[in-house]
Amino acid sequence: MIKQKCRSCKSKLKEIINLGKQPLGNAFLKKKDFEKEYFYKLNVVFCNNCKLIQLENQPDPKKMFHKNYAFFSSTSNNMKLHFKKFADLLIKKQNLKKDSFVIEIGSNDGIMLSNFKNKKINHLGIEPSANVAKVAIKKKINTTINFYDSKLAIKIKNTHGLADIIYSANVICHIPKVDQLFKNIKYNLKKKGLFVFEDPYFGDVFKKNSFDQFYDEHVFLFTVTSVKNICKKFGLELINVSKQNTHGGSMRYFIAHKGSYDLKKKVSTYLNVEKKLGINNFKKLKQFKKNIDQNKQKFNSLLMSLKNKGKHVVGYAATSKSTTVLNYFNTDPNLIKYISDTTPIKINKFSPGKHIKILDYSFFKKNYPDYAILFAWNHQNEIIKKEKKFKENGGRWILFIPKVKILK
Ligand code: TMP
């Protein structure tokens, strides 16, 4: 019995896949903290009314976005380029000037806003995780360490006026009070303003079996259909969408006050694509669970057979996504020697739930294993290119998205 009602339309929810007891995806921990590790129930559910895919339970946001938040956006060069390209496009298309006003919700270390700051365009970053926000503040990017709630929305309007652009990347899917959020956006947006957000797209998750996009932080995985339905409730309109390759497949949504812009054809095209794909249809969604469970069996037996052959297997990149994979697959931690990662705050800690040691990337470079599981599969091309030497040394990649396989 699912107690939670749809966070947007309050209808009953149905279970798609129960991913069991999970720790927080980003809660890399020290040995002394094993005993008090926090777990919650990760259940992916679907609203048959507004088609919104969401988690049944989400831990308290204060447990996830705090002064020790482990994710720094600017660690990826590809992402830096991605944001610069889009900031330039927004400046051009929306004719942004120095006295325009750009808000970013979840501005992290300022990776996007730095592009506006460099052009002296008024901006404000909203970032609740103090450690990443302080990196942005050091770079002189205007940032408030806060959650975006109605109190802050009022304060922003009173002190800065209305926004030409409200932007957000990989953040809106984190915010459980989605209706309140859209209400605040409506309140903070200029008449001809644009609210643009991009998030991992459930269409890709479904096609690629990338169930690891579900972890505590991602309370929603949006679709064009569900975003359109939410907008409607608040006098907003989904006017355009644009598919992105980031984070294993994302969608960028362009939202405006109703009637203020012409609608682009791409919106209806994607609505039809989603109908055909079956992601608005509960029966078809159940196939998703079957595919994941097949991968679970294959993944664990592959690792077991490699261990029996005396092969060294490690994980590559201690992603939050890998937490969902290892805990749902219930993989024996003895089958993975360590996980290599480049983020200093994670090094020498242990992976959430399965307690696999995280070692610095330099160790991987000096001691190539026989096999590396590509946990950062969303950066596959960049990583495989970068790790030519690993392959030349006889190393092989293990993939599990969309299916478990050893890369030829
Ligand atoms: P995320 O998928 O949860 O955003 O985490 C990405 C993690 O992957 C981050 O800790 C850095 C790590 N990483 C590497 O170690 N090597 C790489 O080449 C890339 C792209 C990421």
XYZ file of N, CA and C in Angstrom, residues 147-291:
435
model
N 17.683 27.321 0.466
C 16.749 26.583 -0.393
C 15.849 27.613 -1.066
N 15.382 27.313 -2.271
C 14.479 28.224 -2.982
C 13.055 27.965 -2.493
N 12.623 28.728 -1.499
C 11.255 28.566 -0.998
C 10.509 29.889 -1.162
N 9.246 29.940 -0.718
C 8.472 31.159 -0.999
C 9.039 32.382 -0.269
N 9.629 32.140 0.901
C 10.221 33.262 1.632
C 11.350 33.879 0.798
N 12.164 33.026 0.245
C 13.281 33.521 -0.564
C 12.761 34.156 -1.865
N 11.709 33.552 -2.443
C 11.141 34.088 -3.687
C 10.698 35.543 -3.466
N 10.051 35.798 -2.325
C 9.579 37.161 -2.010
C 10.775 38.092 -1.819
N 11.762 37.601 -1.097
C 12.951 38.421 -0.828
C 13.654 38.795 -2.144
N 13.746 37.828 -3.027
C 14.430 38.090 -4.306
C 13.665 39.156 -5.093
N 12.346 39.000 -5.142
C 11.535 39.967 -5.895
C 11.705 41.380 -5.303
N 11.716 41.453 -3.995
C 11.828 42.765 -3.345
C 13.206 43.397 -3.521
N 14.240 42.566 -3.554
C 15.579 43.161 -3.609
C 16.158 43.226 -5.031
N 15.739 42.315 -5.915
C 16.329 42.287 -7.270
C 15.313 42.547 -8.374
N 14.030 42.441 -8.086
C 13.018 42.553 -9.141
C 12.767 41.207 -9.810
N 12.082 41.226 -10.950
C 11.707 39.973 -11.624
C 12.825 39.492 -12.548
N 12.792 38.213 -12.847
C 13.892 37.605 -13.598
C 13.579 37.477 -15.086
N 14.606 37.734 -15.904
C 14.499 37.463 -17.341
C 14.643 35.967 -17.587
N 15.547 35.384 -16.818
C 15.808 33.945 -16.953
C 15.849 33.330 -15.558
N 15.132 32.228 -15.393
C 15.364 31.382 -14.212
C 15.852 30.063 -14.791
N 17.048 29.678 -14.390
C 17.653 28.493 -14.987
C 17.957 27.476 -13.890
N 17.984 26.234 -14.275
C 18.327 25.196 -13.318
C 18.765 23.938 -14.064
N 19.851 23.338 -13.628
C 20.313 22.104 -14.279
C 20.497 21.029 -13.218
N 19.851 19.926 -13.418
C 19.983 18.771 -12.526
C 19.617 19.114 -11.090
N 18.617 19.912 -10.943
C 18.207 20.352 -9.608
C 16.689 20.243 -9.405
N 15.905 20.613 -10.408
C 14.446 20.615 -10.209
C 13.971 19.212 -9.814
N 14.601 18.195 -10.359
C 14.206 16.826 -10.008
C 14.529 16.494 -8.544
N 15.284 17.376 -7.869
C 15.628 17.151 -6.459
C 14.577 17.714 -5.500
N 13.691 18.572 -6.006
C 12.848 19.376 -5.108
C 11.458 18.759 -4.952
N 11.157 18.205 -3.761
C 9.898 17.455 -3.602
C 8.641 18.316 -3.735
N 8.700 19.580 -3.248
C 7.486 20.415 -3.310
C 7.404 21.076 -4.676
N 7.101 20.247 -5.673
C 7.178 20.709 -7.065
C 6.126 21.775 -7.363
N 4.938 21.654 -6.771
C 3.885 22.644 -7.026
C 4.286 24.009 -6.465
N 4.818 23.999 -5.258
C 5.264 25.252 -4.636
C 6.374 25.888 -5.477
N 7.241 25.039 -5.981
C 8.351 25.520 -6.801
C 7.830 26.242 -8.046
N 6.885 25.614 -8.749
C 6.345 26.226 -9.968
C 5.593 27.524 -9.631
N 4.935 27.547 -8.482
C 4.249 28.763 -8.031
C 5.276 29.885 -7.842
N 6.403 29.554 -7.195
C 7.453 30.545 -6.957
C 8.049 31.047 -8.271
N 8.214 30.128 -9.212
C 8.775 30.494 -10.522
C 7.835 31.499 -11.195
N 6.557 31.185 -11.174
C 5.534 32.059 -11.781
C 5.644 33.461 -11.162
N 5.876 33.495 -9.861
C 5.951 34.745 -9.098
C 7.222 35.547 -9.425
N 8.342 34.832 -9.679
C 9.626 35.515 -9.871
C 9.961 35.850 -11.329
N 9.108 35.407 -12.258
C 9.450 35.516 -13.680
C 8.826 36.752 -14.326
N 9.645 37.498 -15.115
C 9.136 38.647 -15.885
C 8.083 38.174 -16.876
N 7.303 39.119 -17.402
C 6.228 38.791 -18.342
C 6.750 37.977 -19.521
N 7.904 38.400 -20.048
C 8.482 37.696 -21.197
C 9.675 36.825 -20.757
N 9.720 36.549 -19.466
C 10.845 35.774 -18.943
C 10.735 34.293 -19.317
N 11.860 33.602 -19.154
C 11.878 32.164 -19.451
C 12.375 31.397 -18.235
N 11.672 30.335 -17.939
C 12.192 29.381 -16.950
C 12.700 28.185 -17.755
N 14.001 27.936 -17.667
C 14.584 26.827 -18.427
C 15.204 25.864 -17.435
N 14.803 24.612 -17.525
C 15.504 23.640 -16.674
C 15.816 22.379 -17.454
N 16.894 21.740 -17.045
C 17.254 20.475 -17.681
C 17.552 19.443 -16.609
N 17.098 18.249 -16.866
C 17.213 17.164 -15.895
C 17.322 15.841 -16.647
N 17.836 14.808 -15.979
C 17.818 13.488 -16.612
C 16.397 13.171 -17.084
N 16.314 12.571 -18.268
C 15.015 12.380 -18.929
C 14.565 10.928 -18.768
N 13.352 10.740 -18.279
C 12.907 9.361 -18.055
C 12.805 8.562 -19.362
N 12.583 9.254 -20.489
C 12.555 8.541 -21.783
C 13.855 7.769 -21.998
N 14.984 8.388 -21.662
C 16.281 7.712 -21.797
C 16.454 6.619 -20.758
N 16.027 6.904 -19.552
C 16.165 5.924 -18.467
C 15.439 4.634 -18.861
N 14.263 4.792 -19.430
C 13.439 3.653 -19.824
C 14.108 2.877 -20.967
N 14.598 3.635 -21.961
C 15.201 2.970 -23.128
C 16.517 2.289 -22.776
N 17.284 2.909 -21.866
C 18.637 2.406 -21.554
C 18.679 1.525 -20.313
N 17.558 1.299 -19.672
C 17.536 0.567 -18.394
C 18.429 1.229 -17.356
N 18.559 2.542 -17.433
C 19.478 3.222 -16.516
C 18.753 3.592 -15.218
N 18.384 2.540 -14.498
C 17.637 2.727 -13.245
C 18.473 3.425 -12.181
N 19.800 3.532 -12.435
C 20.661 4.180 -11.442
C 20.448 5.694 -11.400
N 19.604 6.221 -12.296
C 19.211 7.631 -12.169
C 18.292 7.822 -10.967
N 17.796 6.710 -10.427
C 16.971 6.819 -9.218
C 17.860 6.693 -7.995
N 17.957 7.759 -7.250
C 18.568 7.735 -5.923
C 17.951 8.873 -5.132
N 18.230 8.892 -3.842
C 17.545 9.824 -2.933
C 17.329 11.229 -3.488
N 18.344 11.769 -4.169
C 18.265 13.171 -4.592
C 17.243 13.380 -5.715
N 17.079 12.356 -6.549
C 16.171 12.492 -7.698
C 14.765 12.051 -7.319
N 13.995 12.971 -6.751
C 12.650 12.587 -6.331
C 11.721 12.467 -7.540
N 12.076 13.146 -8.642
C 11.300 13.031 -9.883
C 12.208 12.682 -11.050
N 11.696 11.910 -11.990
C 12.319 11.856 -13.312
C 11.236 12.303 -14.276
N 11.458 13.477 -14.862
C 10.410 14.116 -15.664
C 10.322 13.562 -17.071
N 9.159 13.812 -17.662
C 8.934 13.556 -19.084
C 8.295 14.836 -19.635
N 8.235 14.936 -20.941
C 7.611 16.120 -21.547
C 6.133 16.166 -21.125
N 5.502 14.995 -21.092
C 4.085 14.926 -20.709
C 3.877 15.448 -19.286
N 4.693 14.969 -18.342
C 4.448 15.357 -16.951
C 4.771 16.833 -16.717
N 5.808 17.358 -17.381
C 6.146 18.779 -17.195
C 5.027 19.653 -17.775
N 4.531 19.235 -18.924
C 3.425 20.006 -19.540
C 2.236 20.057 -18.565
N 1.941 18.924 -17.945
C 0.802 18.875 -17.011
C 1.007 19.773 -15.789
N 2.224 19.815 -15.273
C 2.466 20.668 -14.092
C 2.320 22.142 -14.481
N 2.912 22.511 -15.620
C 2.862 23.924 -16.060
C 1.419 24.422 -16.124
N 0.570 23.577 -16.683
C -0.835 23.948 -16.905
C -1.499 24.440 -15.628
N -1.129 23.819 -14.503
C -1.778 24.164 -13.234
C -1.456 25.578 -12.760
N -0.365 26.148 -13.277
C 0.111 27.425 -12.716
C 0.116 28.566 -13.733
N -0.647 28.399 -14.815
C -0.680 29.475 -15.814
C 0.645 29.604 -16.534
N 1.379 28.516 -16.551
C 2.644 28.486 -17.294
C 2.461 27.568 -18.503
N 3.411 27.609 -19.419
C 3.275 26.801 -20.626
C 4.638 26.250 -21.043
N 4.659 24.987 -21.409
C 5.892 24.389 -21.937
C 5.966 24.780 -23.410
N 6.908 25.674 -23.763
C 6.897 26.222 -25.128
C 7.900 25.532 -26.049
N 8.890 24.863 -25.453
C 9.881 24.177 -26.295
C 10.626 23.150 -25.450
N 11.218 22.174 -26.117
C 12.084 21.214 -25.423
C 13.309 20.973 -26.290
N 14.377 20.533 -25.663
C 15.581 20.252 -26.431
C 16.334 19.105 -25.751
N 16.569 18.073 -26.539
C 17.212 16.866 -26.009
C 18.693 17.141 -25.780
N 19.228 16.664 -24.660
C 20.639 16.859 -24.312
C 21.299 15.505 -24.054
N 22.618 15.442 -24.345
C 23.329 14.177 -24.092
C 23.861 14.064 -22.676
N 23.779 15.135 -21.913
C 24.373 15.144 -20.581
C 23.673 14.166 -19.633
N 24.426 13.730 -18.624
C 23.904 12.846 -17.578
C 23.170 11.632 -18.147
N 23.723 11.094 -19.207
C 23.161 9.864 -19.762
C 21.858 10.094 -20.509
N 21.559 11.321 -20.849
C 20.323 11.631 -21.586
C 19.430 12.526 -20.753
N 19.368 13.796 -21.127
C 18.549 14.763 -20.383
C 17.595 15.453 -21.343
N 16.660 16.180 -20.760
C 15.751 17.016 -21.555
C 15.833 18.419 -20.985
N 15.898 19.394 -21.908
C 15.856 20.801 -21.496
C 14.446 21.303 -21.785
N 13.802 21.859 -20.763
C 12.421 22.331 -20.888
C 12.414 23.857 -20.868
N 11.719 24.476 -21.822
C 11.576 25.940 -21.879
C 10.146 26.287 -21.484
N 10.004 27.069 -20.420
C 8.677 27.353 -19.861
C 8.480 28.873 -19.768
N 7.265 29.319 -20.097
C 6.982 30.767 -20.056
C 5.575 30.970 -19.514
N 5.239 32.240 -19.234
C 3.856 32.542 -18.859
C 2.962 32.160 -20.034
N 1.800 31.628 -19.723
C 0.874 31.161 -20.766
C 0.579 32.294 -21.769
N 0.714 31.942 -23.035
C 0.350 32.893 -24.098
C 1.440 33.893 -24.441
N 2.590 33.836 -23.761
C 3.599 34.870 -24.021
C 4.567 34.504 -25.159
N 4.590 33.253 -25.549
C 5.451 32.824 -26.670
C 4.672 31.827 -27.539
N 5.081 31.700 -28.807
C 4.506 30.645 -29.663
C 5.047 29.299 -29.211
N 4.232 28.261 -29.388
C 4.697 26.924 -28.992
C 5.478 26.309 -30.153
N 6.603 25.686 -29.836
C 7.390 25.018 -30.873
C 6.837 23.604 -31.099
N 6.999 23.158 -32.342
C 6.426 21.871 -32.732
C 7.053 20.696 -31.958
N 8.290 20.917 -31.519
C 9.024 19.837 -30.832
C 8.265 19.319 -29.610
N 7.475 20.195 -28.981
C 6.744 19.755 -27.792
C 5.765 18.647 -28.178
N 4.981 18.889 -29.221
C 3.989 17.857 -29.594
C 4.686 16.623 -30.165
N 5.824 16.843 -30.849
C 6.572 15.684 -31.373
C 6.959 14.765 -30.215
N 7.512 15.364 -29.140
C 7.935 14.530 -28.000
C 6.758 13.917 -27.248
N 5.640 14.633 -27.233
C 4.458 14.049 -26.572
C 4.071 12.755 -27.290
N 4.179 12.786 -28.634
C 3.864 11.578 -29.405
C 4.907 10.484 -29.213
N 6.169 10.889 -29.181
C 7.261 9.912 -28.961
C 7.011 9.178 -27.633
N 6.634 9.932 -26.611
C 6.433 9.335 -25.281
C 5.250 8.370 -25.272
N 4.209 8.727 -26.030
C 3.042 7.839 -26.125
C 3.461 6.513 -26.737
N 4.237 6.603 -27.831
C 4.675 5.389 -28.540
C 5.613 4.552 -27.681
N 6.496 5.219 -26.967
C 7.471 4.514 -26.126
C 6.765 3.771 -24.980
N 5.631 4.277 -24.560
C 4.858 3.599 -23.513
C 5.147 4.107 -22.107
N 5.828 5.258 -21.999
C 6.194 5.692 -20.644
C 5.064 6.399 -19.907
N 3.900 6.480 -20.554
C 2.729 6.999 -19.846
C 1.771 5.863 -19.526
N 2.253 4.646 -19.730
C 1.387 3.483 -19.650
C 1.941 2.521 -18.593
N 1.182 2.337 -17.524
C 1.674 1.570 -16.380
C 2.094 0.140 -16.756
N 1.312 -0.493 -17.631
C 1.635 -1.881 -18.013
C 2.992 -1.954 -18.693
N 3.248 -1.004 -19.598
C 4.533 -1.009 -20.313
C 5.682 -0.675 -19.359
N 5.401 0.148 -18.371
C 6.453 0.530 -17.422
C 6.947 -0.676 -16.624
N 6.105 -1.663 -16.449
C 6.507 -2.837 -15.658
C 7.632 -3.626 -16.357
N 7.743 -3.499 -17.693
C 8.813 -4.174 -18.428
C 10.189 -3.677 -17.955
N 10.215 -2.419 -17.516
C 11.440 -1.792 -17.030
C 12.039 -2.640 -15.903
N 11.210 -3.048 -14.957
C 11.693 -3.839 -13.823
C 12.274 -5.180 -14.308
N 11.583 -5.798 -15.273
C 12.079 -7.095 -15.777
C 13.473 -6.951 -16.357
N 13.684 -5.886 -17.144
C 15.010 -5.677 -17.757
C 16.092 -5.477 -16.697
